[in-house]
Short mmCIF file of C-alpha atoms in Angstrom, two decimals:
data_model
loop_
_atom_site.label_atom_id
_atom_site.label_comp_id
_atom_site.label_asym_id
_atom_site.label_seq_id
_atom_site.Cartn_x
_atom_site.Cartn_y
_atom_site.Cartn_z
CA ARG A 1 -5.94 -163.03 -81.01
CA ALA A 2 -9.69 -163.44 -80.49
CA THR A 3 -9.05 -166.48 -78.31
CA ALA A 4 -6.51 -164.60 -76.21
CA TYR A 5 -8.84 -161.62 -75.78
CA SER A 6 -11.67 -163.99 -74.83
CA LYS A 7 -9.57 -165.69 -72.18
CA LEU A 8 -8.80 -162.24 -70.78
CA MET A 9 -12.55 -161.50 -70.92
CA VAL A 10 -11.97 -158.57 -73.28
CA PHE A 11 -14.95 -159.62 -75.34
CA ASP A 12 -15.36 -156.41 -77.37
CA ALA A 13 -11.82 -156.69 -78.74
CA ALA A 14 -12.24 -160.43 -79.37
CA LEU A 15 -15.47 -159.76 -81.23
CA ARG A 16 -13.77 -157.16 -83.44
CA ASP A 17 -11.13 -159.76 -84.35
CA CYS A 18 -13.84 -162.29 -85.16
CA GLU A 19 -15.62 -159.77 -87.39
CA GLN A 20 -12.37 -159.06 -89.24
CA ALA A 21 -11.75 -162.77 -89.74
CA LEU A 22 -15.28 -163.23 -91.08
CA LYS A 23 -14.81 -160.36 -93.55
CA ILE A 24 -11.82 -162.24 -94.94
CA ASP A 25 -13.50 -165.67 -94.86
CA PRO A 26 -17.25 -165.75 -94.10
CA ASN A 27 -17.06 -169.57 -93.94
CA PHE A 28 -14.50 -169.64 -91.09
CA VAL A 29 -16.56 -171.66 -88.61
CA LYS A 30 -14.19 -171.08 -85.68
CA ALA A 31 -14.71 -167.33 -86.02
CA HIS A 32 -18.47 -167.85 -85.84
CA ALA A 33 -18.01 -170.01 -82.72
CA ARG A 34 -15.69 -167.48 -81.07
CA SER A 35 -18.08 -164.70 -81.98
CA GLY A 36 -20.89 -166.65 -80.30
CA TYR A 37 -18.87 -167.05 -77.11
CA CYS A 38 -17.98 -163.34 -77.15
CA HIS A 39 -21.64 -162.37 -77.46
CA LYS A 40 -22.43 -164.80 -74.65
CA GLY A 41 -19.74 -163.17 -72.51
CA LEU A 42 -21.30 -159.78 -73.25
CA ALA A 43 -24.71 -161.14 -72.14
CA LYS A 44 -26.08 -160.75 -75.69
CA LEU A 45 -27.54 -164.22 -75.92
CA HIS A 46 -29.66 -163.45 -78.97
CA LYS A 47 -26.51 -162.54 -80.90
CA ALA A 48 -24.71 -165.63 -79.55
CA VAL A 49 -27.48 -167.88 -80.89
CA GLU A 50 -27.22 -166.21 -84.31
CA ALA A 51 -23.43 -166.64 -84.42
CA PHE A 52 -23.56 -170.32 -83.44
CA GLN A 53 -26.35 -170.97 -85.95
CA GLN A 54 -24.34 -169.28 -88.70
CA GLY A 55 -21.40 -171.54 -87.91
CA LEU A 56 -23.64 -174.60 -87.92
CA SER A 57 -25.10 -173.61 -91.29
CA ILE A 58 -21.55 -174.02 -92.64
CA ASP A 59 -20.60 -177.13 -90.63
CA PRO A 60 -23.59 -178.79 -88.91
CA ASN A 61 -21.23 -180.97 -86.84
CA ASP A 62 -18.93 -178.29 -85.46
CA LYS A 63 -18.47 -179.20 -81.80
CA GLN A 64 -17.80 -175.65 -80.57
CA CYS A 65 -20.91 -174.26 -82.25
CA LEU A 66 -23.06 -177.18 -81.09
CA GLN A 67 -21.84 -176.87 -77.50
CA GLY A 68 -22.10 -173.08 -77.53
CA LEU A 69 -25.64 -173.21 -78.90
CA ARG A 70 -26.70 -175.77 -76.27
CA GLU A 71 -25.17 -173.71 -73.44
CA THR A 72 -26.72 -170.50 -74.73
CA GLN A 73 -30.16 -172.06 -75.14
CA ALA A 74 -29.92 -173.45 -71.59
CA GLN A 75 -29.09 -169.95 -70.31
CA ILE A 76 -32.03 -168.51 -72.26
CA GLN A 77 -34.36 -171.09 -70.71
CA LYS A 78 -33.00 -170.29 -67.25
CA ASN A 79 -33.49 -166.57 -67.86
CA MET A 80 -37.05 -167.19 -69.04
CA MET A 81 -37.86 -169.02 -65.82
CA GLU A 82 -35.89 -166.86 -63.38
CA GLY A 83 -35.71 -163.56 -65.23
CA ALA A 84 -32.63 -162.09 -66.87
CA SER A 85 -30.32 -159.75 -65.01
CA GLU A 86 -30.84 -156.00 -65.30
CA GLU A 87 -27.48 -155.77 -67.05
CA GLN A 88 -28.55 -158.27 -69.69
CA GLN A 89 -31.83 -156.46 -70.27
CA LYS A 90 -30.03 -153.12 -70.55
CA ARG A 91 -27.52 -154.53 -73.03
CA ALA A 92 -30.32 -156.11 -75.06
CA LEU A 93 -32.10 -152.77 -75.42
CA GLU A 94 -28.87 -151.16 -76.62
CA ASP A 95 -29.17 -153.35 -79.73
CA PRO A 96 -31.17 -151.38 -82.33
CA GLU A 97 -32.80 -154.52 -83.73
CA ILE A 98 -34.01 -155.68 -80.32
CA ARG A 99 -35.10 -152.18 -79.33
CA ASN A 100 -37.14 -151.88 -82.56
CA ILE A 101 -38.80 -155.26 -81.99
CA TYR A 102 -39.51 -154.43 -78.34
CA ASN A 103 -41.06 -151.07 -79.24
CA ASP A 104 -43.06 -152.38 -82.22
CA PRO A 105 -46.76 -151.73 -81.46
CA MET A 106 -47.81 -155.03 -83.11
CA VAL A 107 -45.34 -156.98 -80.99
CA ARG A 108 -46.44 -155.17 -77.82
CA ALA A 109 -50.11 -155.89 -78.60
CA THR A 110 -49.28 -159.54 -79.30
CA LEU A 111 -47.37 -159.88 -76.03
CA GLU A 112 -50.25 -158.29 -74.13
CA ALA A 113 -52.71 -160.71 -75.73
CA MET A 114 -50.39 -163.65 -75.01
CA SER A 115 -50.22 -162.74 -71.34
CA LYS A 116 -54.01 -163.02 -71.11
CA ASP A 117 -54.94 -165.78 -73.54
CA PRO A 118 -53.06 -169.03 -74.29
CA GLU A 119 -54.78 -169.21 -77.68
CA ALA A 120 -53.16 -165.91 -78.62
CA SER A 121 -49.78 -167.53 -77.97
CA LYS A 122 -50.55 -170.34 -80.40
CA LYS A 123 -51.72 -167.87 -83.02
CA ALA A 124 -48.69 -165.60 -82.60
CA MET A 125 -46.24 -168.49 -82.74
CA SER A 126 -47.86 -169.85 -85.91
CA ASN A 127 -46.90 -166.61 -87.70
CA PRO A 128 -43.22 -167.10 -88.73
CA GLY A 129 -42.39 -163.38 -88.59
CA MET A 130 -43.92 -162.86 -85.15
CA ARG A 131 -42.40 -166.11 -83.87
CA GLU A 132 -38.94 -164.90 -84.94
CA LYS A 133 -39.44 -161.56 -83.16
CA ILE A 134 -40.72 -163.18 -79.96
CA ASN A 135 -37.86 -165.69 -80.00
CA LYS A 136 -35.36 -162.84 -80.32
CA LEU A 137 -36.93 -161.04 -77.37
CA MET A 138 -36.79 -164.25 -75.32
CA ALA A 139 -33.16 -164.83 -76.27
CA ALA A 140 -32.37 -161.21 -75.41
CA GLY A 141 -33.81 -161.73 -71.92
CA LEU A 142 -36.70 -159.30 -72.29
CA LEU A 143 -39.41 -161.91 -71.77
CA SER A 144 -39.75 -164.28 -68.87
CA PHE A 145 -42.35 -166.70 -67.63
CA GLY A 146 -41.38 -167.30 -64.03
CA GLY A 147 -39.27 -165.97 -61.21
CA PRO A 148 -39.48 -162.61 -59.41
CA GLY A 149 -41.54 -160.02 -61.23
CA ALA A 150 -42.42 -162.30 -64.10
CA GLY A 151 -46.07 -162.56 -64.75
CA GLY A 152 -46.08 -164.66 -67.87
CA GLY A 153 -45.38 -161.81 -70.24
CA SER A 154 -42.94 -159.12 -71.05
CA LYS A 155 -40.84 -157.28 -68.48
#
């Protein structure tokens, strides 16, 4: 059913089916792949990356997960250069995890420092915890480094 819902672009329903399938069998790689494509369709690229990576942790050669991850990473790169859509940014901030990262005072201070000093970027990215948070914000479309309104830092 998830595939049918996805083809109809009813991504919320497809995602629910994927979640049910993964409750039954957490190693069902196709459900991880479909979940990734649903998140991508909902403009939640950070969640799509996680879903594809989970599938690849089970089967590193799964073609759907590999292709989905490549496509999603390409979209993230495009968003970083051009800026994500308002819809994508709004959806990202609806996610409690992303909202908490975005509002974290340490993350905000780090992003501010990064916008002013390239050395701060190196330091921040050498910290695994901070790197993970910054990568999630980039994947969510809340950081950009080019395009209209992007000044090398957070939006």
